[in-house]
Amino acid sequence: MPSAMRNAGVQKERQYTFPILLDHFELAWNIQLLEKTGQPKPTTLPAMLAHGGKNANRTIWPMIAAGADDRILLGFIGSISESIFGLDRWKAIQRQAAEKTPDNLVQSPELTEVLDNLAEWRRNKFLHPEWFRMTQQDVIQFMENDNALFVGMFLSDHRQVPIKTIEKFESTFFPASSIQRTRSFTVPVILVMQPNKERTQKSALDFAAYLVQDAVQSKIAGRTGLAPTNSQCEAPDKQASEVRLWAASSANLLPSFSSALYTDPTDKKKLAQLIREYLESR
């Protein structure tokens, strides 16, 4: 298991948990629509914006996301925070959340600058004007009818799209402003943890070790569609294999903002609501 994955379970140099499966917030694109732009897949944010501009018309939107879902909305914003401004900005927003209520966090410069970028994308018609009200079913319908060039979603949501529709798309990580920059991708990790900190329980450790064996990893990755962490295990498909490679190359595996900022479900819901209000007001 690469160090970037193992470190997801480390706190203060102690390994409390270790990962067994990897999710990922991805940038998916319609293969045929991108081919019409005459450009390869985007490797930088400027390229992604340029590709979108070449394919915008009354029926095709450059980018959409199911922002009506709080989990996807916050996952998208967290991924964009890192891709545009880098890991330091992502961590700064997380620190602000530890000190501030959702009402105050949405007014903090660290977060508002990220939201202002998304508001500008919306004004420029790169992002669909209703993206933060779109459900996952809305997104699937846009994908099915070839009405979206780019889609932001989790790998776990990618797995819920009907096969005939998702076959039209390929995916990658969200590009940054420069290809030279070290990246920390939004890769939510499913971890195995022993809850009893006072005493080591052999049965719990044995079960944890069982979950990362090749055959078991193949089975649970195949059933969930997520990426296995065992580098010796065959991934269920290309998407899962690529997520594992991206995770291995990442400086850090970042959780989604939906779990990194607040633990109280009420705070998460409130933050998502305030973000939608902010975006609409801009």
mmCIF file of N, CA and C in Angstrom, residues 74-196:
data_model
loop_
_atom_site.group_PDB
_atom_site.id
_atom_site.type_symbol
_atom_site.label_atom_id
_atom_site.label_comp_id
_atom_site.label_asym_id
_atom_site.label_seq_id
_atom_site.Cartn_x
_atom_site.Cartn_y
_atom_site.Cartn_z
ATOM 1 N N LEU A 74 -20.701 19.948 -1.486
ATOM 2 C CA LEU A 74 -19.519 20.205 -0.661
ATOM 3 C C LEU A 74 -18.295 19.484 -1.209
ATOM 4 N N GLY A 75 -18.507 18.298 -1.781
ATOM 5 C CA GLY A 75 -17.391 17.590 -2.403
ATOM 6 C C GLY A 75 -16.831 18.366 -3.584
ATOM 7 N N PHE A 76 -17.722 18.950 -4.379
ATOM 8 C CA PHE A 76 -17.317 19.745 -5.530
ATOM 9 C C PHE A 76 -16.533 20.977 -5.085
ATOM 10 N N ILE A 77 -17.028 21.674 -4.078
ATOM 11 C CA ILE A 77 -16.372 22.897 -3.614
ATOM 12 C C ILE A 77 -15.009 22.583 -3.003
ATOM 13 N N GLY A 78 -14.914 21.475 -2.257
ATOM 14 C CA GLY A 78 -13.623 21.090 -1.695
ATOM 15 C C GLY A 78 -12.609 20.763 -2.776
ATOM 16 N N SER A 79 -13.049 20.025 -3.795
ATOM 17 C CA SER A 79 -12.166 19.670 -4.896
ATOM 18 C C SER A 79 -11.709 20.901 -5.660
ATOM 19 N N ILE A 80 -12.626 21.827 -5.893
ATOM 20 C CA ILE A 80 -12.288 23.070 -6.588
ATOM 21 C C ILE A 80 -11.334 23.922 -5.750
ATOM 22 N N SER A 81 -11.526 23.928 -4.431
ATOM 23 C CA SER A 81 -10.633 24.695 -3.550
ATOM 24 C C SER A 81 -9.188 24.269 -3.733
ATOM 25 N N GLU A 82 -8.970 22.956 -3.766
ATOM 26 C CA GLU A 82 -7.604 22.456 -3.946
ATOM 27 C C GLU A 82 -7.107 22.683 -5.362
ATOM 28 N N SER A 83 -7.971 22.451 -6.352
ATOM 29 C CA SER A 83 -7.503 22.535 -7.745
ATOM 30 C C SER A 83 -7.165 23.965 -8.147
ATOM 31 N N ILE A 84 -7.912 24.948 -7.667
ATOM 32 C CA ILE A 84 -7.643 26.344 -8.024
ATOM 33 C C ILE A 84 -6.572 26.960 -7.131
ATOM 34 N N PHE A 85 -6.711 26.765 -5.805
ATOM 35 C CA PHE A 85 -5.865 27.498 -4.865
ATOM 36 C C PHE A 85 -4.814 26.645 -4.153
ATOM 37 N N GLY A 86 -4.928 25.328 -4.229
ATOM 38 C CA GLY A 86 -3.925 24.467 -3.621
ATOM 39 C C GLY A 86 -4.281 23.960 -2.236
ATOM 40 N N LEU A 87 -3.416 23.088 -1.716
ATOM 41 C CA LEU A 87 -3.664 22.430 -0.433
ATOM 42 C C LEU A 87 -3.735 23.416 0.727
ATOM 43 N N ASP A 88 -2.921 24.458 0.705
ATOM 44 C CA ASP A 88 -2.929 25.416 1.822
ATOM 45 C C ASP A 88 -4.299 26.061 1.977
ATOM 46 N N ARG A 89 -4.949 26.385 0.856
ATOM 47 C CA ARG A 89 -6.279 26.989 0.946
ATOM 48 C C ARG A 89 -7.280 25.972 1.503
ATOM 49 N N TRP A 90 -7.199 24.725 1.028
ATOM 50 C CA TRP A 90 -8.099 23.684 1.520
ATOM 51 C C TRP A 90 -7.976 23.566 3.045
ATOM 52 N N LYS A 91 -6.747 23.522 3.534
ATOM 53 C CA LYS A 91 -6.523 23.396 4.978
ATOM 54 C C LYS A 91 -6.971 24.646 5.729
ATOM 55 N N ALA A 92 -6.805 25.807 5.110
ATOM 56 C CA ALA A 92 -7.228 27.046 5.759
ATOM 57 C C ALA A 92 -8.736 27.057 5.970
ATOM 58 N N ILE A 93 -9.490 26.590 4.984
ATOM 59 C CA ILE A 93 -10.947 26.513 5.124
ATOM 60 C C ILE A 93 -11.315 25.520 6.220
ATOM 61 N N GLN A 94 -10.598 24.407 6.282
ATOM 62 C CA GLN A 94 -10.858 23.421 7.330
ATOM 63 C C GLN A 94 -10.585 24.016 8.713
ATOM 64 N N ARG A 95 -9.501 24.773 8.846
ATOM 65 C CA ARG A 95 -9.193 25.418 10.135
ATOM 66 C C ARG A 95 -10.266 26.432 10.504
ATOM 67 N N GLN A 96 -10.730 27.185 9.525
ATOM 68 C CA GLN A 96 -11.784 28.164 9.788
ATOM 69 C C GLN A 96 -13.060 27.480 10.275
ATOM 70 N N ALA A 97 -13.377 26.330 9.699
ATOM 71 C CA ALA A 97 -14.581 25.602 10.108
ATOM 72 C C ALA A 97 -14.479 25.134 11.555
ATOM 73 N N ALA A 98 -13.268 24.816 12.006
ATOM 74 C CA ALA A 98 -13.085 24.368 13.391
ATOM 75 C C ALA A 98 -13.337 25.502 14.382
ATOM 76 N N GLU A 99 -13.227 26.732 13.899
ATOM 77 C CA GLU A 99 -13.362 27.890 14.779
ATOM 78 C C GLU A 99 -14.687 28.634 14.598
ATOM 79 N N LYS A 100 -15.358 28.400 13.465
ATOM 80 C CA LYS A 100 -16.513 29.222 13.131
ATOM 81 C C LYS A 100 -17.754 28.385 12.850
ATOM 82 N N THR A 101 -18.907 29.004 13.062
ATOM 83 C CA THR A 101 -20.171 28.390 12.694
ATOM 84 C C THR A 101 -20.316 28.463 11.171
ATOM 85 N N PRO A 102 -21.236 27.682 10.578
ATOM 86 C CA PRO A 102 -21.446 27.780 9.130
ATOM 87 C C PRO A 102 -21.748 29.201 8.660
ATOM 88 N N ASP A 103 -22.524 29.968 9.450
ATOM 89 C CA ASP A 103 -22.860 31.342 9.062
ATOM 90 C C ASP A 103 -21.606 32.184 8.905
ATOM 91 N N ASN A 104 -20.659 32.030 9.831
ATOM 92 C CA ASN A 104 -19.432 32.815 9.771
ATOM 93 C C ASN A 104 -18.455 32.270 8.735
ATOM 94 N N LEU A 105 -18.454 30.949 8.557
ATOM 95 C CA LEU A 105 -17.532 30.357 7.593
ATOM 96 C C LEU A 105 -17.825 30.863 6.181
ATOM 97 N N VAL A 106 -19.107 30.973 5.834
ATOM 98 C CA VAL A 106 -19.475 31.412 4.488
ATOM 99 C C VAL A 106 -19.065 32.867 4.243
ATOM 100 N N GLN A 107 -18.787 33.607 5.290
ATOM 101 C CA GLN A 107 -18.346 34.988 5.144
ATOM 102 C C GLN A 107 -16.816 35.115 5.189
ATOM 103 N N SER A 108 -16.123 34.010 5.427
ATOM 104 C CA SER A 108 -14.666 34.070 5.544
ATOM 105 C C SER A 108 -14.031 34.220 4.162
ATOM 106 N N PRO A 109 -12.986 35.044 4.029
ATOM 107 C CA PRO A 109 -12.327 35.241 2.729
ATOM 108 C C PRO A 109 -11.797 33.941 2.135
ATOM 109 N N GLU A 110 -11.376 33.013 2.987
ATOM 110 C CA GLU A 110 -10.817 31.754 2.492
ATOM 111 C C GLU A 110 -11.834 30.991 1.644
ATOM 112 N N LEU A 111 -13.099 30.990 2.083
ATOM 113 C CA LEU A 111 -14.133 30.267 1.349
ATOM 114 C C LEU A 111 -14.795 31.135 0.286
ATOM 115 N N THR A 112 -15.036 32.412 0.576
ATOM 116 C CA THR A 112 -15.758 33.245 -0.384
ATOM 117 C C THR A 112 -14.986 33.406 -1.697
ATOM 118 N N GLU A 113 -13.661 33.396 -1.636
ATOM 119 C CA GLU A 113 -12.897 33.516 -2.872
ATOM 120 C C GLU A 113 -13.127 32.301 -3.776
ATOM 121 N N VAL A 114 -13.252 31.126 -3.154
ATOM 122 C CA VAL A 114 -13.561 29.912 -3.922
ATOM 123 C C VAL A 114 -14.962 30.023 -4.517
ATOM 124 N N LEU A 115 -15.927 30.428 -3.696
ATOM 125 C CA LEU A 115 -17.308 30.542 -4.160
ATOM 126 C C LEU A 115 -17.447 31.602 -5.249
ATOM 127 N N ASP A 116 -16.665 32.670 -5.146
ATOM 128 C CA ASP A 116 -16.731 33.719 -6.168
ATOM 129 C C ASP A 116 -16.253 33.201 -7.521
ATOM 130 N N ASN A 117 -15.290 32.284 -7.523
ATOM 131 C CA ASN A 117 -14.860 31.662 -8.779
ATOM 132 C C ASN A 117 -15.999 30.864 -9.397
ATOM 133 N N LEU A 118 -16.714 30.108 -8.571
ATOM 134 C CA LEU A 118 -17.838 29.319 -9.077
ATOM 135 C C LEU A 118 -18.968 30.235 -9.558
ATOM 136 N N ALA A 119 -19.179 31.343 -8.848
ATOM 137 C CA ALA A 119 -20.203 32.301 -9.271
ATOM 138 C C ALA A 119 -19.839 32.909 -10.623
ATOM 139 N N GLU A 120 -18.543 33.162 -10.833
ATOM 140 C CA GLU A 120 -18.103 33.698 -12.121
ATOM 141 C C GLU A 120 -18.302 32.669 -13.228
ATOM 142 N N TRP A 121 -17.992 31.403 -12.955
ATOM 143 C CA TRP A 121 -18.229 30.343 -13.946
ATOM 144 C C TRP A 121 -19.705 30.291 -14.315
ATOM 145 N N ARG A 122 -20.552 30.505 -13.338
ATOM 146 C CA ARG A 122 -21.998 30.479 -13.588
ATOM 147 C C ARG A 122 -22.417 31.680 -14.429
ATOM 148 N N ARG A 123 -21.904 32.867 -14.101
ATOM 149 C CA ARG A 123 -22.228 34.068 -14.873
ATOM 150 C C ARG A 123 -21.753 33.948 -16.318
ATOM 151 N N ASN A 124 -20.582 33.312 -16.477
ATOM 152 C CA ASN A 124 -20.010 33.154 -17.816
ATOM 153 C C ASN A 124 -20.607 31.977 -18.577
ATOM 154 N N LYS A 125 -21.600 31.322 -17.966
ATOM 155 C CA LYS A 125 -22.305 30.192 -18.567
ATOM 156 C C LYS A 125 -21.397 28.988 -18.819
ATOM 157 N N PHE A 126 -20.350 28.876 -17.991
ATOM 158 C CA PHE A 126 -19.575 27.635 -18.002
ATOM 159 C C PHE A 126 -20.281 26.617 -17.116
ATOM 160 N N LEU A 127 -20.702 27.039 -15.939
ATOM 161 C CA LEU A 127 -21.522 26.207 -15.052
ATOM 162 C C LEU A 127 -22.996 26.485 -15.317
ATOM 163 N N HIS A 128 -23.781 25.439 -15.341
ATOM 164 C CA HIS A 128 -25.226 25.596 -15.523
ATOM 165 C C HIS A 128 -25.773 26.503 -14.410
ATOM 166 N N PRO A 129 -26.660 27.469 -14.740
ATOM 167 C CA PRO A 129 -27.149 28.407 -13.725
ATOM 168 C C PRO A 129 -27.893 27.745 -12.579
ATOM 169 N N GLU A 130 -28.424 26.554 -12.816
ATOM 170 C CA GLU A 130 -29.166 25.848 -11.770
ATOM 171 C C GLU A 130 -28.373 24.686 -11.190
ATOM 172 N N TRP A 131 -27.058 24.680 -11.365
ATOM 173 C CA TRP A 131 -26.281 23.505 -10.960
ATOM 174 C C TRP A 131 -26.416 23.197 -9.485
ATOM 175 N N PHE A 132 -26.531 24.221 -8.635
ATOM 176 C CA PHE A 132 -26.624 23.962 -7.200
ATOM 177 C C PHE A 132 -28.031 23.561 -6.761
ATOM 178 N N ARG A 133 -28.962 23.456 -7.733
ATOM 179 C CA ARG A 133 -30.301 22.930 -7.456
ATOM 180 C C ARG A 133 -30.546 21.616 -8.200
ATOM 181 N N MET A 134 -29.586 21.170 -8.982
ATOM 182 C CA MET A 134 -29.762 19.966 -9.790
ATOM 183 C C MET A 134 -29.599 18.711 -8.936
ATOM 184 N N THR A 135 -30.496 17.754 -9.119
ATOM 185 C CA THR A 135 -30.397 16.468 -8.442
ATOM 186 C C THR A 135 -29.527 15.521 -9.266
ATOM 187 N N GLN A 136 -29.188 14.402 -8.683
ATOM 188 C CA GLN A 136 -28.414 13.413 -9.426
ATOM 189 C C GLN A 136 -29.207 12.895 -10.619
ATOM 190 N N GLN A 137 -30.523 12.785 -10.475
ATOM 191 C CA GLN A 137 -31.344 12.342 -11.602
ATOM 192 C C GLN A 137 -31.341 13.370 -12.726
ATOM 193 N N ASP A 138 -31.327 14.650 -12.376
ATOM 194 C CA ASP A 138 -31.209 15.703 -13.390
ATOM 195 C C ASP A 138 -29.903 15.546 -14.167
ATOM 196 N N VAL A 139 -28.832 15.306 -13.428
ATOM 197 C CA VAL A 139 -27.510 15.162 -14.045
ATOM 198 C C VAL A 139 -27.489 13.957 -14.988
ATOM 199 N N ILE A 140 -28.053 12.855 -14.541
ATOM 200 C CA ILE A 140 -28.091 11.655 -15.379
ATOM 201 C C ILE A 140 -28.864 11.928 -16.672
ATOM 202 N N GLN A 141 -29.949 12.683 -16.557
ATOM 203 C CA GLN A 141 -30.733 13.003 -17.754
ATOM 204 C C GLN A 141 -29.929 13.877 -18.720
ATOM 205 N N PHE A 142 -29.197 14.849 -18.203
ATOM 206 C CA PHE A 142 -28.341 15.679 -19.048
ATOM 207 C C PHE A 142 -27.277 14.815 -19.734
ATOM 208 N N MET A 143 -26.684 13.889 -18.972
ATOM 209 C CA MET A 143 -25.663 13.010 -19.536
ATOM 210 C C MET A 143 -26.262 12.109 -20.619
ATOM 211 N N GLU A 144 -27.430 11.582 -20.341
ATOM 212 C CA GLU A 144 -28.093 10.668 -21.277
ATOM 213 C C GLU A 144 -28.401 11.340 -22.606
ATOM 214 N N ASN A 145 -28.788 12.633 -22.543
ATOM 215 C CA ASN A 145 -29.195 13.365 -23.740
ATOM 216 C C ASN A 145 -28.060 14.165 -24.369
ATOM 217 N N ASP A 146 -26.831 13.937 -23.922
ATOM 218 C CA ASP A 146 -25.651 14.641 -24.452
ATOM 219 C C ASP A 146 -25.785 16.155 -24.301
ATOM 220 N N ASN A 147 -26.286 16.566 -23.143
ATOM 221 C CA ASN A 147 -26.464 17.995 -22.888
ATOM 222 C C ASN A 147 -25.393 18.577 -21.970
ATOM 223 N N ALA A 148 -24.373 17.789 -21.637
ATOM 224 C CA ALA A 148 -23.309 18.292 -20.754
ATOM 225 C C ALA A 148 -21.965 17.783 -21.238
ATOM 226 N N LEU A 149 -20.991 18.698 -21.319
ATOM 227 C CA LEU A 149 -19.635 18.308 -21.692
ATOM 228 C C LEU A 149 -18.898 17.726 -20.495
ATOM 229 N N PHE A 150 -18.845 18.472 -19.389
ATOM 230 C CA PHE A 150 -18.163 18.034 -18.176
ATOM 231 C C PHE A 150 -19.171 17.819 -17.050
ATOM 232 N N VAL A 151 -18.884 16.834 -16.210
ATOM 233 C CA VAL A 151 -19.713 16.558 -15.040
ATOM 234 C C VAL A 151 -18.783 16.346 -13.840
ATOM 235 N N GLY A 152 -19.081 17.023 -12.741
ATOM 236 C CA GLY A 152 -18.352 16.795 -11.495
ATOM 237 C C GLY A 152 -19.151 15.859 -10.617
ATOM 238 N N MET A 153 -18.545 14.735 -10.224
ATOM 239 C CA MET A 153 -19.257 13.772 -9.367
ATOM 240 C C MET A 153 -18.262 12.822 -8.710
ATOM 241 N N PHE A 154 -18.732 12.139 -7.674
ATOM 242 C CA PHE A 154 -17.922 11.117 -7.024
ATOM 243 C C PHE A 154 -17.919 9.838 -7.851
ATOM 244 N N LEU A 155 -16.868 9.050 -7.697
ATOM 245 C CA LEU A 155 -16.829 7.733 -8.322
ATOM 246 C C LEU A 155 -18.038 6.904 -7.879
ATOM 247 N N SER A 156 -18.412 7.021 -6.606
ATOM 248 C CA SER A 156 -19.565 6.263 -6.105
ATOM 249 C C SER A 156 -20.860 6.681 -6.802
ATOM 250 N N ASP A 157 -20.973 7.948 -7.217
ATOM 251 C CA ASP A 157 -22.142 8.393 -7.987
ATOM 252 C C ASP A 157 -22.021 7.958 -9.438
ATOM 253 N N HIS A 158 -20.821 7.973 -9.957
ATOM 254 C CA HIS A 158 -20.532 7.462 -11.305
ATOM 255 C C HIS A 158 -21.079 6.040 -11.453
ATOM 256 N N ARG A 159 -20.946 5.246 -10.398
ATOM 257 C CA ARG A 159 -21.405 3.845 -10.441
ATOM 258 C C ARG A 159 -22.923 3.729 -10.504
ATOM 259 N N GLN A 160 -23.637 4.792 -10.166
ATOM 260 C CA GLN A 160 -25.099 4.742 -10.181
ATOM 261 C C GLN A 160 -25.691 5.170 -11.521
ATOM 262 N N VAL A 161 -24.849 5.642 -12.438
ATOM 263 C CA VAL A 161 -25.331 6.067 -13.752
ATOM 264 C C VAL A 161 -25.546 4.829 -14.624
ATOM 265 N N PRO A 162 -26.662 4.736 -15.334
ATOM 266 C CA PRO A 162 -26.893 3.570 -16.200
ATOM 267 C C PRO A 162 -25.732 3.335 -17.166
ATOM 268 N N ILE A 163 -25.439 2.073 -17.413
ATOM 269 C CA ILE A 163 -24.271 1.700 -18.210
ATOM 270 C C ILE A 163 -24.280 2.355 -19.591
ATOM 271 N N LYS A 164 -25.424 2.363 -20.274
ATOM 272 C CA LYS A 164 -25.485 2.931 -21.616
ATOM 273 C C LYS A 164 -25.132 4.414 -21.626
ATOM 274 N N THR A 165 -25.396 5.082 -20.504
ATOM 275 C CA THR A 165 -25.079 6.511 -20.407
ATOM 276 C C THR A 165 -23.631 6.730 -20.010
ATOM 277 N N ILE A 166 -23.170 6.014 -18.998
ATOM 278 C CA ILE A 166 -21.812 6.255 -18.496
ATOM 279 C C ILE A 166 -20.758 5.811 -19.503
ATOM 280 N N GLU A 167 -21.115 4.902 -20.409
ATOM 281 C CA GLU A 167 -20.165 4.479 -21.440
ATOM 282 C C GLU A 167 -19.790 5.619 -22.386
ATOM 283 N N LYS A 168 -20.603 6.675 -22.418
ATOM 284 C CA LYS A 168 -20.294 7.835 -23.257
ATOM 285 C C LYS A 168 -19.216 8.715 -22.638
ATOM 286 N N PHE A 169 -18.854 8.433 -21.382
ATOM 287 C CA PHE A 169 -17.985 9.332 -20.633
ATOM 288 C C PHE A 169 -16.679 8.657 -20.230
ATOM 289 N N GLU A 170 -15.641 9.488 -20.146
ATOM 290 C CA GLU A 170 -14.394 9.116 -19.490
ATOM 291 C C GLU A 170 -14.198 10.073 -18.335
ATOM 292 N N SER A 171 -13.235 9.780 -17.465
ATOM 293 C CA SER A 171 -13.066 10.620 -16.281
ATOM 294 C C SER A 171 -11.606 10.761 -15.901
ATOM 295 N N THR A 172 -11.353 11.817 -15.137
ATOM 296 C CA THR A 172 -10.016 12.077 -14.621
ATOM 297 C C THR A 172 -10.169 12.876 -13.325
ATOM 298 N N PHE A 173 -9.060 13.301 -12.743
ATOM 299 C CA PHE A 173 -9.113 14.158 -11.564
ATOM 300 C C PHE A 173 -9.321 15.608 -12.011
ATOM 301 N N PHE A 174 -9.777 16.462 -11.093
ATOM 302 C CA PHE A 174 -9.953 17.864 -11.441
ATOM 303 C C PHE A 174 -8.589 18.485 -11.716
ATOM 304 N N PRO A 175 -8.419 19.102 -12.891
ATOM 305 C CA PRO A 175 -7.122 19.684 -13.222
ATOM 306 C C PRO A 175 -6.842 20.933 -12.406
ATOM 307 N N ALA A 176 -5.567 21.236 -12.235
ATOM 308 C CA ALA A 176 -5.147 22.434 -11.514
ATOM 309 C C ALA A 176 -4.769 23.522 -12.511
ATOM 310 N N SER A 177 -4.388 24.683 -11.992
ATOM 311 C CA SER A 177 -4.008 25.792 -12.865
ATOM 312 C C SER A 177 -2.735 25.493 -13.631
ATOM 313 N N SER A 178 -1.909 24.593 -13.079
ATOM 314 C CA SER A 178 -0.648 24.237 -13.734
ATOM 315 C C SER A 178 -0.386 22.753 -13.549
ATOM 316 N N ILE A 179 0.133 22.102 -14.585
ATOM 317 C CA ILE A 179 0.408 20.670 -14.476
ATOM 318 C C ILE A 179 1.638 20.395 -13.629
ATOM 319 N N GLN A 180 2.434 21.415 -13.337
ATOM 320 C CA GLN A 180 3.651 21.212 -12.550
ATOM 321 C C GLN A 180 3.381 21.132 -11.052
ATOM 322 N N ARG A 181 2.203 21.558 -10.622
ATOM 323 C CA ARG A 181 1.949 21.670 -9.186
ATOM 324 C C ARG A 181 1.713 20.317 -8.536
ATOM 325 N N THR A 182 2.249 20.139 -7.337
ATOM 326 C CA THR A 182 1.967 18.937 -6.550
ATOM 327 C C THR A 182 0.494 18.937 -6.158
ATOM 328 N N ARG A 183 -0.155 17.791 -6.287
ATOM 329 C CA ARG A 183 -1.586 17.720 -6.054
ATOM 330 C C ARG A 183 -1.928 16.911 -4.803
ATOM 331 N N SER A 184 -3.080 17.271 -4.232
ATOM 332 C CA SER A 184 -3.697 16.499 -3.152
ATOM 333 C C SER A 184 -5.152 16.303 -3.556
ATOM 334 N N PHE A 185 -5.477 15.112 -4.007
ATOM 335 C CA PHE A 185 -6.791 14.866 -4.594
ATOM 336 C C PHE A 185 -7.844 14.586 -3.529
ATOM 337 N N THR A 186 -9.099 14.912 -3.872
ATOM 338 C CA THR A 186 -10.225 14.577 -3.006
ATOM 339 C C THR A 186 -10.531 13.094 -3.203
ATOM 340 N N VAL A 187 -10.037 12.297 -2.266
ATOM 341 C CA VAL A 187 -10.192 10.837 -2.313
ATOM 342 C C VAL A 187 -10.733 10.380 -0.951
ATOM 343 N N PRO A 188 -12.045 10.443 -0.750
ATOM 344 C CA PRO A 188 -12.604 9.938 0.509
ATOM 345 C C PRO A 188 -12.241 8.464 0.683
ATOM 346 N N VAL A 189 -11.812 8.129 1.876
ATOM 347 C CA VAL A 189 -11.291 6.789 2.155
ATOM 348 C C VAL A 189 -12.205 6.060 3.126
ATOM 349 N N ILE A 190 -12.516 4.811 2.796
ATOM 350 C CA ILE A 190 -13.202 3.942 3.760
ATOM 351 C C ILE A 190 -12.117 3.223 4.546
ATOM 352 N N LEU A 191 -12.140 3.437 5.857
ATOM 353 C CA LEU A 191 -11.080 2.942 6.740
ATOM 354 C C LEU A 191 -11.597 1.852 7.661
ATOM 355 N N VAL A 192 -10.710 0.965 8.055
ATOM 356 C CA VAL A 192 -11.034 -0.013 9.092
ATOM 357 C C VAL A 192 -10.338 0.446 10.371
ATOM 358 N N MET A 193 -11.106 0.465 11.460
ATOM 359 C CA MET A 193 -10.589 1.023 12.704
ATOM 360 C C MET A 193 -10.979 0.140 13.879
ATOM 361 N N GLN A 194 -10.052 -0.025 14.782
ATOM 362 C CA GLN A 194 -10.364 -0.730 16.023
ATOM 363 C C GLN A 194 -10.853 0.295 17.040
ATOM 364 N N PRO A 195 -12.098 0.202 17.503
ATOM 365 C CA PRO A 195 -12.639 1.245 18.372
ATOM 366 C C PRO A 195 -12.050 1.278 19.773
ATOM 367 N N ASN A 196 -11.522 0.139 20.240
ATOM 368 C CA ASN A 196 -10.997 0.086 21.601
ATOM 369 C C ASN A 196 -9.549 0.563 21.612
#
